[in-house]
PDB file of C-alpha atoms and ligand atoms in Angstrom:
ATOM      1  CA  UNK A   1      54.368   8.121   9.119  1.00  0.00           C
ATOM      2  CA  UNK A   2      57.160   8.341  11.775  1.00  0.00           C
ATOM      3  CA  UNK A   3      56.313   5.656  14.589  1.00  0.00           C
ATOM      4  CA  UNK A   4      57.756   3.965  17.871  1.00  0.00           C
ATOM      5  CA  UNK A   5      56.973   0.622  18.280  1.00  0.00           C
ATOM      6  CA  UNK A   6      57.201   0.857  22.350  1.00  0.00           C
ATOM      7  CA  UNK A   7      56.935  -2.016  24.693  1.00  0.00           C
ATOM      8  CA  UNK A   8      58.920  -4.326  27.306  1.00  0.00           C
ATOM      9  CA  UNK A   9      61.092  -7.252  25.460  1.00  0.00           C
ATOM     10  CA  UNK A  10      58.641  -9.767  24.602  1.00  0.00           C
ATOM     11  CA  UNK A  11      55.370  -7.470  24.388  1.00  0.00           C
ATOM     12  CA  UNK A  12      55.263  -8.644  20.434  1.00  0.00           C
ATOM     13  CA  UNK A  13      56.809  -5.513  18.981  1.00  0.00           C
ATOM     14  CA  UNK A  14      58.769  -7.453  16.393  1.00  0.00           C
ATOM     15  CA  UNK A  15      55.379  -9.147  15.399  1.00  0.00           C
ATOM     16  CA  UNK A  16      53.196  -5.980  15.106  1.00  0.00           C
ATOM     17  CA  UNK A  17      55.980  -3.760  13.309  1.00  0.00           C
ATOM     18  CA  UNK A  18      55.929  -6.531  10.529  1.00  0.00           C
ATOM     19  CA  UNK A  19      52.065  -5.455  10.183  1.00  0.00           C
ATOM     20  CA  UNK A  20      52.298  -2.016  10.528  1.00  0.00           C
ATOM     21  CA  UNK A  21      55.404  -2.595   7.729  1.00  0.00           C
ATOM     22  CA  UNK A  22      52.758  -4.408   5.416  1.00  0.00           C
ATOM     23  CA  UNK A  23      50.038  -1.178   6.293  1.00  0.00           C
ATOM     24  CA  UNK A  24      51.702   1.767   5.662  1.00  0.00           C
ATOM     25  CA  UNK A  25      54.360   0.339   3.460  1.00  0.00           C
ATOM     26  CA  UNK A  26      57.382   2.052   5.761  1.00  0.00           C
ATOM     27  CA  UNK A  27      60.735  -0.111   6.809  1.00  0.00           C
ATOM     28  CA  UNK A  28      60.905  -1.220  10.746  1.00  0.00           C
ATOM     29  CA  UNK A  29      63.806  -0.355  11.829  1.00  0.00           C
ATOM     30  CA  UNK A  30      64.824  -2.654  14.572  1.00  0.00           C
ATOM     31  CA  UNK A  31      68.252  -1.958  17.151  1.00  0.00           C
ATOM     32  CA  UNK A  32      68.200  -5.127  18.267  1.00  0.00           C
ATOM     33  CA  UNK A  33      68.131  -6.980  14.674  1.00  0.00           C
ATOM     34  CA  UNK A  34      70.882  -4.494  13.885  1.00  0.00           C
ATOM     35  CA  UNK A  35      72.970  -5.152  16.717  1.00  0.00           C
ATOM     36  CA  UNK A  36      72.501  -8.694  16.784  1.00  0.00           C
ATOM     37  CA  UNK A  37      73.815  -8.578  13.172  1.00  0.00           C
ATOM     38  CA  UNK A  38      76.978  -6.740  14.648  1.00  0.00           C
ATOM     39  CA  UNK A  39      77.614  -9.032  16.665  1.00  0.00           C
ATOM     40  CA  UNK A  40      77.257 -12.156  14.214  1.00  0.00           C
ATOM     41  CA  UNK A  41      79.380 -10.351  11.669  1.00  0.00           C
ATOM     42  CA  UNK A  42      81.986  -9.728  14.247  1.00  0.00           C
ATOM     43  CA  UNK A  43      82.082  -6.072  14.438  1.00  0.00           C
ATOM     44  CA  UNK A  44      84.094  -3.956  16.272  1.00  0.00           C
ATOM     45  CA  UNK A  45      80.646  -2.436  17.293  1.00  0.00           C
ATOM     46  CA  UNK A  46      79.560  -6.365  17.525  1.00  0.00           C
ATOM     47  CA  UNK A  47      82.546  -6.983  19.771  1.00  0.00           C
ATOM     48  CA  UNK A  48      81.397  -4.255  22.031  1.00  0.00           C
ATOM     49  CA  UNK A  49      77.800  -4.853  22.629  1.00  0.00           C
ATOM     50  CA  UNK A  50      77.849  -8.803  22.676  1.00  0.00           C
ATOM     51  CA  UNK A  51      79.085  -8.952  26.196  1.00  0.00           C
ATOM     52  CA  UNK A  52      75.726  -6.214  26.977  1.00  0.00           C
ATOM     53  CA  UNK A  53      73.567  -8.051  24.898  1.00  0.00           C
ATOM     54  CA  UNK A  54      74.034 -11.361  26.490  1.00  0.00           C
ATOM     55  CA  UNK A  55      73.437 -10.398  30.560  1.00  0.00           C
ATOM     56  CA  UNK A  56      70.728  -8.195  28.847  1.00  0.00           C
ATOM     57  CA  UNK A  57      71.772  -5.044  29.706  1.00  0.00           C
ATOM     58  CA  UNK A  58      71.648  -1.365  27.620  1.00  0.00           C
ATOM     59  CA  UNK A  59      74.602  -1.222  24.980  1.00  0.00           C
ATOM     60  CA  UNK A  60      75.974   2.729  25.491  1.00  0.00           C
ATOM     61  CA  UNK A  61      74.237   5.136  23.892  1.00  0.00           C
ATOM     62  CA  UNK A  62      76.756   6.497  22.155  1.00  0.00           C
ATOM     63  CA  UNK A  63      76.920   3.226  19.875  1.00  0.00           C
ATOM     64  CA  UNK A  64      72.970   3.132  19.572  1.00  0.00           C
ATOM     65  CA  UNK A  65      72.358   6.435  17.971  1.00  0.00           C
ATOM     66  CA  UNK A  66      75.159   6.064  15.607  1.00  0.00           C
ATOM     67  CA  UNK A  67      73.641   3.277  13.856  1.00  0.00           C
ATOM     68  CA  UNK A  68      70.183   4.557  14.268  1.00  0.00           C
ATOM     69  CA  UNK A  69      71.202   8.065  12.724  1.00  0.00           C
ATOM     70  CA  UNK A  70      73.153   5.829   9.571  1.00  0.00           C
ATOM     71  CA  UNK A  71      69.770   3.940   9.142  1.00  0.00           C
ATOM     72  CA  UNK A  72      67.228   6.612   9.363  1.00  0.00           C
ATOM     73  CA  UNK A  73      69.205   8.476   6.865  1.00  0.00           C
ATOM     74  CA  UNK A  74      68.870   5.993   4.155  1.00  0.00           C
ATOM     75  CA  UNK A  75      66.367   6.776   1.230  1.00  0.00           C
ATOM     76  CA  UNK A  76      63.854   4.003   2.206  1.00  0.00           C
ATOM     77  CA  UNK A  77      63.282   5.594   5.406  1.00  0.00           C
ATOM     78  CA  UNK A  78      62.354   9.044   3.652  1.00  0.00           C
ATOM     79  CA  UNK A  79      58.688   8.512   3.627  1.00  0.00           C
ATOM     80  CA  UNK A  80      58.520   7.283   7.439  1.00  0.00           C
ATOM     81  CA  UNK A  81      59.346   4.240   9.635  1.00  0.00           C
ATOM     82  CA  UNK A  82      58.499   1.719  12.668  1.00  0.00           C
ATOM     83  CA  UNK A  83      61.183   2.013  15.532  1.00  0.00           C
ATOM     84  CA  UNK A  84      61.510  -0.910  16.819  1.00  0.00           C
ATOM     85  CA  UNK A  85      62.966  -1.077  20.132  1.00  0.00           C
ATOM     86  CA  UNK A  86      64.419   2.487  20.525  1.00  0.00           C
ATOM     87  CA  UNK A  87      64.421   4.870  21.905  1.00  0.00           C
ATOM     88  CA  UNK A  88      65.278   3.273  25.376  1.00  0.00           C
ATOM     89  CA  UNK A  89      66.142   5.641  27.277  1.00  0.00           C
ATOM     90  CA  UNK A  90      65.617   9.159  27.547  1.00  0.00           C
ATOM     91  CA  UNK A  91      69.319  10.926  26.148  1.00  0.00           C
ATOM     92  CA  UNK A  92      68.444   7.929  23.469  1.00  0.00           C
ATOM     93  CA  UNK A  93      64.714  10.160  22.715  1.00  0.00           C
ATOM     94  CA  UNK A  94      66.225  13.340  22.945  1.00  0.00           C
ATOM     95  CA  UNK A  95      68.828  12.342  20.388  1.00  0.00           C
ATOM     96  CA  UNK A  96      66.020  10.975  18.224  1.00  0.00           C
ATOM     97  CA  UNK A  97      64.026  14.322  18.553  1.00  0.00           C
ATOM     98  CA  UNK A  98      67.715  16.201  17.468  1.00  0.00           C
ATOM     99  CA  UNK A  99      68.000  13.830  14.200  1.00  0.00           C
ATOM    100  CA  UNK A 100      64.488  14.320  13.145  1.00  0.00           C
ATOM    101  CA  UNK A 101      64.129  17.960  13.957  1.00  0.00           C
ATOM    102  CA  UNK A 102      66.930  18.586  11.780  1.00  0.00           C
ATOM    103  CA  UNK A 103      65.254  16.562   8.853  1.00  0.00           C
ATOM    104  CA  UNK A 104      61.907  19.125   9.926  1.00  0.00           C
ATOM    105  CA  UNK A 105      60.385  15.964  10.863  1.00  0.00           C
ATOM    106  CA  UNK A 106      58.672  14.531  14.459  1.00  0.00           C
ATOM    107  CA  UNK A 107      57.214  11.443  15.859  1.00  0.00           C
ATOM    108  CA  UNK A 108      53.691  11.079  14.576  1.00  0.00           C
ATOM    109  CA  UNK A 109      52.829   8.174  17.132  1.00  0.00           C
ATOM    110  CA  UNK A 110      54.004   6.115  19.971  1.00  0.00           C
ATOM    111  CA  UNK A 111      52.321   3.074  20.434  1.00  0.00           C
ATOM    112  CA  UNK A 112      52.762   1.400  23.902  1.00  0.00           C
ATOM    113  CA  UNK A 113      52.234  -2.148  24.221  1.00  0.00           C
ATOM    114  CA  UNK A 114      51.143  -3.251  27.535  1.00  0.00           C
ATOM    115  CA  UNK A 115      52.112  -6.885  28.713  1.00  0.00           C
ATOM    116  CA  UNK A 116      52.428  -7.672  32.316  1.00  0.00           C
ATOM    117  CA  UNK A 117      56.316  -9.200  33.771  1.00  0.00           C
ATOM    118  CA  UNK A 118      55.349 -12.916  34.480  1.00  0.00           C
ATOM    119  CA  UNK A 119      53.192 -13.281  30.690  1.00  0.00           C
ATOM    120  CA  UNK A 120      56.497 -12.008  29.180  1.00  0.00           C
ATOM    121  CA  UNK A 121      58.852 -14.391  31.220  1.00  0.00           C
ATOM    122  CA  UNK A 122      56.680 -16.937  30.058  1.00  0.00           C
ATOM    123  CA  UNK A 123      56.893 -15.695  26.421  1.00  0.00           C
ATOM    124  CA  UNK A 124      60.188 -15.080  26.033  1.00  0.00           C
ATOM    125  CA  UNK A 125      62.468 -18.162  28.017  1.00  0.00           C
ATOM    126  CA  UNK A 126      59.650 -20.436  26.093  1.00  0.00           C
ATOM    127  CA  UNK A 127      60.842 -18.933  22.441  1.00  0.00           C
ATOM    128  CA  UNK A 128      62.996 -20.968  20.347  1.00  0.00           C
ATOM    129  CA  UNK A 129      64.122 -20.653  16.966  1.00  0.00           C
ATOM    130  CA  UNK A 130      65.727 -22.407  13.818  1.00  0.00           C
ATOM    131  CA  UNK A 131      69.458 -20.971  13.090  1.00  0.00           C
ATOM    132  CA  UNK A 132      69.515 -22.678   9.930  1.00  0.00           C
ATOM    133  CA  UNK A 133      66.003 -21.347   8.172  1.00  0.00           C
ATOM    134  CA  UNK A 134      64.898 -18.797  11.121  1.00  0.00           C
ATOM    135  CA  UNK A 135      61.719 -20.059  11.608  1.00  0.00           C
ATOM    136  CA  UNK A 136      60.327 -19.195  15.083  1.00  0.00           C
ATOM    137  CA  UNK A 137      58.763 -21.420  17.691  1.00  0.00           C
ATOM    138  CA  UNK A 138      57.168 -21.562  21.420  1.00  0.00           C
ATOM    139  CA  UNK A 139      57.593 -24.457  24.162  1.00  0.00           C
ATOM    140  CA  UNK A 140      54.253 -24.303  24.888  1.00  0.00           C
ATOM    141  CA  UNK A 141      52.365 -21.932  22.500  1.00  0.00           C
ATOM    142  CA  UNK A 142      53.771 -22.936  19.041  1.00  0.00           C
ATOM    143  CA  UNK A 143      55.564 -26.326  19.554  1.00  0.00           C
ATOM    144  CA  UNK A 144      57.285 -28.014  16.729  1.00  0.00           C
ATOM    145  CA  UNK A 145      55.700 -31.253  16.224  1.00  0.00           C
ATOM    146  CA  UNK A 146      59.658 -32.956  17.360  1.00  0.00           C
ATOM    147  CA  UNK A 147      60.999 -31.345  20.765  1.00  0.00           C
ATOM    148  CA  UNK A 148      63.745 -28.963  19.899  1.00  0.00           C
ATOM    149  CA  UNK A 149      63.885 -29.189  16.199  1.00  0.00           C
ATOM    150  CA  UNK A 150      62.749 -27.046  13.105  1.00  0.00           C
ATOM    151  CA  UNK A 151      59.771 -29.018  11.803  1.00  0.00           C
ATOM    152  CA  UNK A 152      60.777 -27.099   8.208  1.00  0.00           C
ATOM    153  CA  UNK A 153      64.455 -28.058   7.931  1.00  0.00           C
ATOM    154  CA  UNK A 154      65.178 -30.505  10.441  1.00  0.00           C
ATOM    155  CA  UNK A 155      67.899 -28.673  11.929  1.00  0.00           C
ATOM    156  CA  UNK A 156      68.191 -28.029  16.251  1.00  0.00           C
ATOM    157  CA  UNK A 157      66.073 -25.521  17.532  1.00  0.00           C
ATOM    158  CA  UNK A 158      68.269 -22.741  19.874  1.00  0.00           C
ATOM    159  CA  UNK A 159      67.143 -20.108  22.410  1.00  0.00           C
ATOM    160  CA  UNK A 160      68.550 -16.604  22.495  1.00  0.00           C
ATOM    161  CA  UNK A 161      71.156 -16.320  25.139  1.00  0.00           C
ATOM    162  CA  UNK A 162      68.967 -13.427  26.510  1.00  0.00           C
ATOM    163  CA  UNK A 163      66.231 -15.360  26.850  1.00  0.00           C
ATOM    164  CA  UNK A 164      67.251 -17.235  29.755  1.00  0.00           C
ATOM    165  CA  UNK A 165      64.920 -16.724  32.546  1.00  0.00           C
ATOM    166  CA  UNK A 166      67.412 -15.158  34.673  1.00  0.00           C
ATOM    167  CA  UNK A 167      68.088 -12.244  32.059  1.00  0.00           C
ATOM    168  CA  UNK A 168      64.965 -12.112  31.049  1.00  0.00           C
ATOM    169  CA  UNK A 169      63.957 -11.179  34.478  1.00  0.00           C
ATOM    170  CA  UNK A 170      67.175  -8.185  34.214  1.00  0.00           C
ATOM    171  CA  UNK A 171      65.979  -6.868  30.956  1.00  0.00           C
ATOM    172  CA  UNK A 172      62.475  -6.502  32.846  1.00  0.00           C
ATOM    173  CA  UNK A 173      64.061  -4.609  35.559  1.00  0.00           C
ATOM    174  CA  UNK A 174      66.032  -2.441  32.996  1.00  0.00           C
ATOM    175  CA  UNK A 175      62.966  -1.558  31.287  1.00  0.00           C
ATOM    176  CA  UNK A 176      61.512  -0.293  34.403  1.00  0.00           C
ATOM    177  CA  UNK A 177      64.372   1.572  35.246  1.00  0.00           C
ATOM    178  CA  UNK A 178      65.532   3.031  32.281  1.00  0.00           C
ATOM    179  CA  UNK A 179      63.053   2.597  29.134  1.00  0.00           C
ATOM    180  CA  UNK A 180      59.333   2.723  31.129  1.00  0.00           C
ATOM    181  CA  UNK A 181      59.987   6.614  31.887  1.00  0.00           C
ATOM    182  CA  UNK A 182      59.873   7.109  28.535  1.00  0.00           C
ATOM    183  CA  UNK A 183      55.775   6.104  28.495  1.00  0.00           C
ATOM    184  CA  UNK A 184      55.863   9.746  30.590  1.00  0.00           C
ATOM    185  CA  UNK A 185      58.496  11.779  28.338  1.00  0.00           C
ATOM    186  CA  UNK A 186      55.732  10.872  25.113  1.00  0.00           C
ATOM    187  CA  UNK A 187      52.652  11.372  26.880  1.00  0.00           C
ATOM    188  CA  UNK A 188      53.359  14.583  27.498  1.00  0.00           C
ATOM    189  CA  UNK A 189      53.628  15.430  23.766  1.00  0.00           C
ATOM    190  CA  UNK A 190      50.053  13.751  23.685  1.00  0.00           C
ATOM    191  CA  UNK A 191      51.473  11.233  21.545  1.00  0.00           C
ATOM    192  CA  UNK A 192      51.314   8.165  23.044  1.00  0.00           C
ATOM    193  CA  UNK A 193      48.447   5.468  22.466  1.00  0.00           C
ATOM    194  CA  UNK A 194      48.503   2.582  24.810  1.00  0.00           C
ATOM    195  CA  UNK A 195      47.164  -0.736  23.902  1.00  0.00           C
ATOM    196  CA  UNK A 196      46.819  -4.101  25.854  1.00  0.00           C
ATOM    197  CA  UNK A 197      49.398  -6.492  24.143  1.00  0.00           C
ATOM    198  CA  UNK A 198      47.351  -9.580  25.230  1.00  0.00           C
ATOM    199  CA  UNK A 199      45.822 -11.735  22.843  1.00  0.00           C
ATOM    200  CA  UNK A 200      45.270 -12.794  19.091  1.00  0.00           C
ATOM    201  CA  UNK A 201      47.913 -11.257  17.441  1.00  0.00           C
ATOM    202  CA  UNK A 202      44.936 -10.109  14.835  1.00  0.00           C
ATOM    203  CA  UNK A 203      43.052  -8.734  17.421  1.00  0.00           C
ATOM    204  CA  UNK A 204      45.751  -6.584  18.854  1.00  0.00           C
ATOM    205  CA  UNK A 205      46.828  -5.025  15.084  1.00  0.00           C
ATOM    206  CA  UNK A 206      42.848  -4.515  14.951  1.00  0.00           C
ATOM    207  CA  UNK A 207      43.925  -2.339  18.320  1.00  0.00           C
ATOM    208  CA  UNK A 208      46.541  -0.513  16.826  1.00  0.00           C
ATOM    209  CA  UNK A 209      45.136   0.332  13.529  1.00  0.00           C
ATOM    210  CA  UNK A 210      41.625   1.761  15.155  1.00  0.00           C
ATOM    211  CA  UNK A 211      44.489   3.918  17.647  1.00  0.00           C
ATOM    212  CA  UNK A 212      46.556   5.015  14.749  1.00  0.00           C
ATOM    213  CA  UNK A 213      43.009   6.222  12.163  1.00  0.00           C
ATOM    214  CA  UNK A 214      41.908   8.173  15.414  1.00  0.00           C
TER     215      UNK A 214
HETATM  216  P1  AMP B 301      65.709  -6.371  21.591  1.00  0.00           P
HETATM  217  O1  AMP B 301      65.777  -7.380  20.494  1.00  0.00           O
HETATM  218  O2  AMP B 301      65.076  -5.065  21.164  1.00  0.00           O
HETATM  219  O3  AMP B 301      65.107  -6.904  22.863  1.00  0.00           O
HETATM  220  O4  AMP B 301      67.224  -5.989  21.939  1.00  0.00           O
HETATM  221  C1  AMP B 301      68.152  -6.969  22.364  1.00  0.00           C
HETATM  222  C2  AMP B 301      69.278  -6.301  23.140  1.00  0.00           C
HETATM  223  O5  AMP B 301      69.959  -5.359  22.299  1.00  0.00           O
HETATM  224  C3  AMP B 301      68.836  -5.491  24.348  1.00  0.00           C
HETATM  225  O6  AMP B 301      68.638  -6.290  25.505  1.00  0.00           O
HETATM  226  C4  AMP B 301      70.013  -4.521  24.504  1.00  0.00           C
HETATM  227  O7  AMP B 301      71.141  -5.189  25.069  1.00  0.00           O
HETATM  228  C5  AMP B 301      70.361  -4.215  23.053  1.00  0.00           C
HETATM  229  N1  AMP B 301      69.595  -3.055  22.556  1.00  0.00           N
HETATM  230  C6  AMP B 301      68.630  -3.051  21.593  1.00  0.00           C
HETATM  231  N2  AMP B 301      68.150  -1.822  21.391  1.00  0.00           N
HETATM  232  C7  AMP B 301      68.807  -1.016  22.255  1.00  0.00           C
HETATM  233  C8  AMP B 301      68.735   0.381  22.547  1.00  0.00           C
HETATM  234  N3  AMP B 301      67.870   1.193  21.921  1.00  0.00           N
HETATM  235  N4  AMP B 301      69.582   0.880  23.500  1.00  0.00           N
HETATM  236  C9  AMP B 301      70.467   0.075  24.132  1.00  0.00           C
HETATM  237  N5  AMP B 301      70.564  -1.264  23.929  1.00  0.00           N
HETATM  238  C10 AMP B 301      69.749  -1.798  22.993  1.00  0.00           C
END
């Protein structure tokens, strides 16, 4: 099963590919994670997007579908995968259409997670997370029980330098520009399901599973 994972930043993409991982047993391949990873190991690629990454903007194209291509042409990705975060814009979909075609393979699905601006500013400048044992947290939604530190290891709690309210509020406005056409460019392949991203995390995989056995 070939998926996209489609959505605004914050619309709980990361959470619901880890379910649709566990489901259909297929890796989620995730261009953030990977270039967030670049940029921690110091990368020449690293070097390039951190700078992007960190006023939230879209790193070049060019650098996105190289790593993409390398990853989707590993072995564990054979049998399918979740995209997680790409394509984002529409040479990026195109590309993705080029790779796969060539393979004599397509998108089965893209599932569209719908989350309105002002619940995702409120999701994402509220997330924190461990950088010692990675455990996630909310300000207000999933506190840890001592402000600002990692009720498992003890260590300070840190927030994503894109998840500052003010670049939050730019990756929003990039999304509309650049990635929200793309809702379009999918639909008319009749391939896109849509599904409200609001509440229990359960009840939206419930959602997504009933969308996906259709
Ligand atoms: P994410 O974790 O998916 O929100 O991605 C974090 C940041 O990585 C984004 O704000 C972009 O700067 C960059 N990024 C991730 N995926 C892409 C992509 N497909 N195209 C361009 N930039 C990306």
């Amino acid at each position: 099963m070939d998926l996209i994972l489609f959505g605004p930043p914050g619309a709980g993409k990361g959470t619901q590919a880890q379910f649709l991982v566990e489901t259909y047993g297929v890796p989620q391949v995730s261009t953030g994670d990977m270039l967030r990873a670049a940029v921690k190991a110091g990368t020449p690629l690293g070097v390039k997007a951190q700078e992007i990454m960190a006023r939230g903007g879209l790193v070049s194209d060019d650098i996105v579908l190289g790593i993409v291509a390398e990853r989707l042409a590993q072995d564990d990705c054979s049998s399918g995968f979740v995209l997680d975060g790409f394509p984002r814009t529409i040479p990026q979909a195109d590309a993705l259409d080029g790779i796969l075609k060539q393979a004599g393979r397509a998108i089965d699905h893209v599932v569209s997670l719908e989350v309105d601006s002002e619940e995702i500013v409120k999701r994402l400048s509220g997330r924190r997370s461990c950088p010692s044992c990675g455990k996630g947290y909310h300000v207000v939604f999933d506190a840890p029980v001592k402000a600002d530190v990692c009720d498992v290891c003890g260590t300070g709690l840190v927030q994503r330098a894109d998840d500052q309210e003010d670049t939050v509020r730019n990756r929003l406005l990039v999304y509309e520009q650049q990635t929200a056409p793309l809702k379009e460019y999918y639909q008319s392949k009749q391939i896109l399901c849509s599904i409200p991203g609001i509440g229990p995390i359960a009840e939206i995989q419930q959602r997504i599973a009933a969308a996906l056995e259709k």
